[in-house]
Amino acid sequence: RGKKVEVTINGNLWIEKFGDNTFSKLLYRKRSNCEFELEFIESNHEFRRYYSRKGEKYRYGIYEIESGIIKLWALNKPDNFYMTFKLYPAKKI
């Protein structure tokens, strides 16, 4: 089971905040109703800052929405890396 990552989308920025107070910043581009692309900008996260290179692009797609939970796939072609994960929308206050 993976760890929780808080994601904030602000305009065209996708910002990930990790449990250890590190972050990743990516450029968000919508491609269709069910697909989008993220382009890596920077990170101070121990793994992400070495794994991703500035300008590297990742494709994402929504394959199911169930009870408000968004199920996605992600693909990084240069490394042939494929994964699935879930997004849980923030609860409204």
GROMACS .gro file of N, CA and C in nm:
model
  279
    1ARG      N    1   0.085  -0.118   0.000
    1ARG     CA    2   0.000   0.000   0.000
    1ARG      C    3   0.089   0.123   0.000
    2GLY      N    4   0.055   0.219  -0.084
    2GLY     CA    5   0.133   0.341  -0.095
    2GLY      C    6   0.105   0.439   0.018
    3LYS      N    7   0.184   0.543   0.020
    3LYS     CA    8   0.167   0.646   0.121
    3LYS      C    9   0.081   0.759   0.067
    4LYS      N   10   0.020   0.833   0.158
    4LYS     CA   11  -0.067   0.944   0.122
    4LYS      C   12   0.015   1.062   0.072
    5VAL      N   13  -0.031   1.119  -0.039
    5VAL     CA   14   0.030   1.239  -0.097
    5VAL      C   15  -0.083   1.340  -0.118
    6GLU      N   16  -0.065   1.460  -0.067
    6GLU     CA   17  -0.165   1.565  -0.085
    6GLU      C   18  -0.137   1.637  -0.217
    7VAL      N   19  -0.237   1.644  -0.304
    7VAL     CA   20  -0.222   1.708  -0.435
    7VAL      C   21  -0.309   1.833  -0.439
    8THR      N   22  -0.248   1.944  -0.484
    8THR     CA   23  -0.321   2.068  -0.505
    8THR      C   24  -0.303   2.108  -0.650
    9ILE      N   25  -0.413   2.138  -0.717
    9ILE     CA   26  -0.406   2.189  -0.855
    9ILE      C   27  -0.444   2.336  -0.849
   10ASN      N   28  -0.350   2.421  -0.892
   10ASN     CA   29  -0.369   2.565  -0.888
   10ASN      C   30  -0.338   2.618  -1.028
   11GLY      N   31  -0.445   2.641  -1.107
   11GLY     CA   32  -0.423   2.682  -1.245
   11GLY      C   33  -0.359   2.569  -1.322
   12ASN      N   34  -0.238   2.593  -1.373
   12ASN     CA   35  -0.168   2.487  -1.447
   12ASN      C   36  -0.056   2.423  -1.365
   13LEU      N   37  -0.058   2.442  -1.234
   13LEU     CA   38   0.042   2.378  -1.147
   13LEU      C   39  -0.021   2.264  -1.068
   14TRP      N   40   0.049   2.152  -1.066
   14TRP     CA   41   0.012   2.033  -0.988
   14TRP      C   42   0.119   2.023  -0.881
   15ILE      N   43   0.082   2.042  -0.755
   15ILE     CA   44   0.179   2.041  -0.645
   15ILE      C   45   0.149   1.924  -0.553
   16GLU      N   46   0.250   1.842  -0.530
   16GLU     CA   47   0.238   1.726  -0.442
   16GLU      C   48   0.311   1.755  -0.312
   17LYS      N   49   0.244   1.731  -0.199
   17LYS     CA   50   0.305   1.748  -0.068
   17LYS      C   51   0.307   1.612   0.000
   18PHE      N   52   0.426   1.571   0.044
   18PHE     CA   53   0.446   1.440   0.103
   18PHE      C   54   0.446   1.450   0.255
   19GLY      N   55   0.429   1.337   0.321
   19GLY     CA   56   0.421   1.330   0.466
   19GLY      C   57   0.543   1.383   0.538
   20ASP      N   58   0.658   1.385   0.471
   20ASP     CA   59   0.781   1.435   0.533
   20ASP      C   60   0.803   1.584   0.506
   21ASN      N   61   0.697   1.654   0.462
   21ASN     CA   62   0.699   1.798   0.431
   21ASN      C   63   0.785   1.834   0.312
   22THR      N   64   0.812   1.738   0.223
   22THR     CA   65   0.878   1.769   0.097
   22THR      C   66   0.770   1.788  -0.009
   23PHE      N   67   0.810   1.831  -0.129
   23PHE     CA   68   0.713   1.860  -0.234
   23PHE      C   69   0.767   1.824  -0.371
   24SER      N   70   0.677   1.816  -0.467
   24SER     CA   71   0.709   1.809  -0.609
   24SER      C   72   0.617   1.908  -0.679
   25LYS      N   73   0.670   1.975  -0.780
   25LYS     CA   74   0.592   2.072  -0.857
   25LYS      C   75   0.598   2.031  -1.003
   26LEU      N   76   0.478   2.022  -1.065
   26LEU     CA   77   0.467   1.981  -1.204
   26LEU      C   78   0.372   2.072  -1.279
   27LEU      N   79   0.389   2.082  -1.409
   27LEU     CA   80   0.301   2.158  -1.496
   27LEU      C   81   0.188   2.067  -1.541
   28TYR      N   82   0.063   2.110  -1.523
   28TYR     CA   83  -0.056   2.030  -1.556
   28TYR      C   84  -0.113   2.076  -1.689
   29ARG      N   85  -0.138   1.979  -1.780
   29ARG     CA   86  -0.202   2.010  -1.908
   29ARG      C   87  -0.313   1.908  -1.933
   30LYS      N   88  -0.435   1.957  -1.948
   30LYS     CA   89  -0.548   1.869  -1.980
   30LYS      C   90  -0.538   1.830  -2.126
   31ARG      N   91  -0.556   1.701  -2.156
   31ARG     CA   92  -0.550   1.651  -2.293
   31ARG      C   93  -0.687   1.615  -2.347
   32SER      N   94  -0.775   1.568  -2.260
   32SER     CA   95  -0.913   1.534  -2.297
   32SER      C   96  -0.993   1.526  -2.168
   33ASN      N   97  -1.118   1.485  -2.177
   33ASN     CA   98  -1.199   1.473  -2.055
   33ASN      C   99  -1.143   1.371  -1.957
   34CYS      N  100  -1.071   1.273  -2.007
   34CYS     CA  101  -1.022   1.165  -1.921
   34CYS      C  102  -0.870   1.152  -1.918
   35GLU      N  103  -0.797   1.238  -1.987
   35GLU     CA  104  -0.651   1.228  -1.988
   35GLU      C  105  -0.586   1.363  -1.966
   36PHE      N  106  -0.468   1.360  -1.901
   36PHE     CA  107  -0.390   1.481  -1.881
   36PHE      C  108  -0.242   1.445  -1.878
   37GLU      N  109  -0.159   1.546  -1.882
   37GLU     CA  110  -0.014   1.528  -1.883
   37GLU      C  111   0.046   1.613  -1.772
   38LEU      N  112   0.147   1.558  -1.706
   38LEU     CA  113   0.223   1.634  -1.607
   38LEU      C  114   0.366   1.644  -1.655
   39GLU      N  115   0.423   1.764  -1.645
   39GLU     CA  116   0.562   1.787  -1.682
   39GLU      C  117   0.638   1.828  -1.557
   40PHE      N  118   0.742   1.753  -1.526
   40PHE     CA  119   0.819   1.774  -1.404
   40PHE      C  120   0.891   1.909  -1.408
   41ILE      N  121   0.878   1.985  -1.297
   41ILE     CA  122   0.948   2.112  -1.282
   41ILE      C  123   1.059   2.098  -1.178
   42GLU      N  124   1.021   2.061  -1.053
   42GLU     CA  125   1.120   2.050  -0.946
   42GLU      C  126   1.064   1.970  -0.830
   43SER      N  127   1.154   1.924  -0.743
   43SER     CA  128   1.115   1.852  -0.622
   43SER      C  129   1.230   1.853  -0.523
   44ASN      N  130   1.193   1.850  -0.394
   44ASN     CA  131   1.295   1.830  -0.291
   44ASN      C  132   1.270   1.698  -0.218
   45HIS      N  133   1.181   1.615  -0.273
   45HIS     CA  134   1.152   1.483  -0.218
   45HIS      C  135   1.269   1.389  -0.247
   46GLU      N  136   1.307   1.309  -0.148
   46GLU     CA  137   1.425   1.224  -0.157
   46GLU      C  138   1.427   1.136  -0.283
   47PHE      N  139   1.315   1.074  -0.319
   47PHE     CA  140   1.310   0.988  -0.437
   47PHE      C  141   1.283   1.066  -0.564
   48ARG      N  142   1.183   1.152  -0.562
   48ARG     CA  143   1.139   1.221  -0.684
   48ARG      C  144   1.246   1.312  -0.744
   49ARG      N  145   1.325   1.376  -0.661
   49ARG     CA  146   1.424   1.471  -0.716
   49ARG      C  147   1.532   1.400  -0.797
   50TYR      N  148   1.554   1.271  -0.771
   50TYR     CA  149   1.654   1.196  -0.849
   50TYR      C  150   1.590   1.114  -0.961
   51TYR      N  151   1.464   1.074  -0.943
   51TYR     CA  152   1.396   0.991  -1.042
   51TYR      C  153   1.354   1.074  -1.163
   52SER      N  154   1.297   1.190  -1.140
   52SER     CA  155   1.245   1.272  -1.249
   52SER      C  156   1.345   1.379  -1.292
   53ARG      N  157   1.340   1.412  -1.420
   53ARG     CA  158   1.427   1.516  -1.475
   53ARG      C  159   1.340   1.632  -1.523
   54LYS      N  160   1.389   1.754  -1.508
   54LYS     CA  161   1.313   1.872  -1.550
   54LYS      C  162   1.272   1.855  -1.695
   55GLY      N  163   1.141   1.879  -1.721
   55GLY     CA  164   1.087   1.867  -1.856
   55GLY      C  165   1.033   1.729  -1.889
   56GLU      N  166   1.059   1.629  -1.804
   56GLU     CA  167   1.009   1.495  -1.828
   56GLU      C  168   0.857   1.495  -1.816
   57LYS      N  169   0.789   1.423  -1.908
   57LYS     CA  170   0.644   1.424  -1.913
   57LYS      C  171   0.586   1.287  -1.881
   58TYR      N  172   0.472   1.291  -1.812
   58TYR     CA  173   0.400   1.171  -1.773
   58TYR      C  174   0.257   1.183  -1.820
   59ARG      N  175   0.203   1.076  -1.876
   59ARG     CA  176   0.062   1.073  -1.919
   59ARG      C  177  -0.022   1.008  -1.811
   60TYR      N  178  -0.140   1.063  -1.787
   60TYR     CA  179  -0.234   1.011  -1.688
   60TYR      C  180  -0.371   0.999  -1.751
   61GLY      N  181  -0.448   0.903  -1.703
   61GLY     CA  182  -0.585   0.887  -1.750
   61GLY      C  183  -0.675   0.836  -1.640
   62ILE      N  184  -0.799   0.879  -1.646
   62ILE     CA  185  -0.901   0.832  -1.552
   62ILE      C  186  -0.968   0.711  -1.616
   63TYR      N  187  -0.971   0.599  -1.543
   63TYR     CA  188  -1.038   0.482  -1.597
   63TYR      C  189  -1.166   0.445  -1.521
   64GLU      N  190  -1.188   0.506  -1.404
   64GLU     CA  191  -1.311   0.479  -1.330
   64GLU      C  192  -1.331   0.584  -1.221
   65ILE      N  193  -1.457   0.619  -1.200
   65ILE     CA  194  -1.494   0.704  -1.086
   65ILE      C  195  -1.605   0.629  -1.013
   66GLU      N  196  -1.579   0.599  -0.887
   66GLU     CA  197  -1.673   0.521  -0.808
   66GLU      C  198  -1.686   0.580  -0.669
   67SER      N  199  -1.806   0.618  -0.631
   67SER     CA  200  -1.832   0.676  -0.498
   67SER      C  201  -1.742   0.796  -0.470
   68GLY      N  202  -1.715   0.877  -0.572
   68GLY     CA  203  -1.633   0.996  -0.556
   68GLY      C  204  -1.484   0.971  -0.559
   69ILE      N  205  -1.442   0.846  -0.567
   69ILE     CA  206  -1.299   0.811  -0.573
   69ILE      C  207  -1.260   0.800  -0.720
   70ILE      N  208  -1.153   0.868  -0.758
   70ILE     CA  209  -1.108   0.871  -0.897
   70ILE      C  210  -0.992   0.773  -0.912
   71LYS      N  211  -1.009   0.675  -1.001
   71LYS     CA  212  -0.904   0.576  -1.026
   71LYS      C  213  -0.830   0.615  -1.154
   72LEU      N  214  -0.698   0.622  -1.145
   72LEU     CA  215  -0.616   0.668  -1.257
   72LEU      C  216  -0.505   0.569  -1.292
   73TRP      N  217  -0.456   0.582  -1.414
   73TRP     CA  218  -0.334   0.514  -1.457
   73TRP      C  219  -0.233   0.622  -1.492
   74ALA      N  220  -0.105   0.587  -1.486
   74ALA     CA  221   0.003   0.680  -1.523
   74ALA      C  222   0.105   0.604  -1.606
   75LEU      N  223   0.163   0.673  -1.704
   75LEU     CA  224   0.260   0.613  -1.793
   75LEU      C  225   0.376   0.708  -1.816
   76ASN      N  226   0.497   0.658  -1.799
   76ASN     CA  227   0.620   0.731  -1.831
   76ASN      C  228   0.689   0.649  -1.938
   77LYS      N  229   0.677   0.691  -2.064
   77LYS     CA  230   0.729   0.612  -2.176
   77LYS      C  231   0.880   0.591  -2.175
   78PRO      N  232   0.963   0.692  -2.147
   78PRO     CA  233   1.107   0.667  -2.154
   78PRO      C  234   1.153   0.551  -2.064
   79ASP      N  235   1.090   0.538  -1.947
   79ASP     CA  236   1.128   0.432  -1.854
   79ASP      C  237   1.033   0.313  -1.860
   80ASN      N  238   0.931   0.322  -1.948
   80ASN     CA  239   0.830   0.217  -1.960
   80ASN      C  240   0.769   0.184  -1.825
   81PHE      N  241   0.739   0.288  -1.747
   81PHE     CA  242   0.685   0.277  -1.612
   81PHE      C  243   0.535   0.299  -1.616
   82TYR      N  244   0.459   0.203  -1.565
   82TYR     CA  245   0.313   0.210  -1.563
   82TYR      C  246   0.265   0.182  -1.421
   83MET      N  247   0.167   0.261  -1.373
   83MET     CA  248   0.111   0.237  -1.241
   83MET      C  249  -0.034   0.282  -1.238
   84THR      N  250  -0.107   0.235  -1.136
   84THR     CA  251  -0.242   0.283  -1.111
   84THR      C  252  -0.247   0.334  -0.968
   85PHE      N  253  -0.339   0.427  -0.944
   85PHE     CA  254  -0.356   0.481  -0.810
   85PHE      C  255  -0.493   0.545  -0.798
   86LYS      N  256  -0.528   0.588  -0.677
   86LYS     CA  257  -0.658   0.648  -0.651
   86LYS      C  258  -0.640   0.790  -0.599
   87LEU      N  259  -0.731   0.878  -0.639
   87LEU     CA  260  -0.739   1.014  -0.586
   87LEU      C  261  -0.865   1.025  -0.503
   88TYR      N  262  -0.850   1.072  -0.382
   88TYR     CA  263  -0.963   1.096  -0.293
   88TYR      C  264  -0.982   1.246  -0.282
   89PRO      N  265  -1.089   1.301  -0.337
   89PRO     CA  266  -1.110   1.445  -0.329
   89PRO      C  267  -1.114   1.493  -0.183
   90ALA      N  268  -1.065   1.613  -0.162
   90ALA     CA  269  -1.065   1.672  -0.028
   90ALA      C  270  -1.209   1.691   0.019
   91LYS      N  271  -1.229   1.672   0.145
   91LYS     CA  272  -1.362   1.692   0.202
   91LYS      C  273  -1.389   1.841   0.216
   92LYS      N  274  -1.509   1.882   0.180
   92LYS     CA  275  -1.546   2.022   0.191
   92LYS      C  276  -1.573   2.056   0.336
   93ILE      N  277  -1.527   2.172   0.376
   93ILE     CA  278  -1.545   2.217   0.514
   93ILE      C  279  -1.671   2.301   0.524
   0.00000   0.00000   0.00000
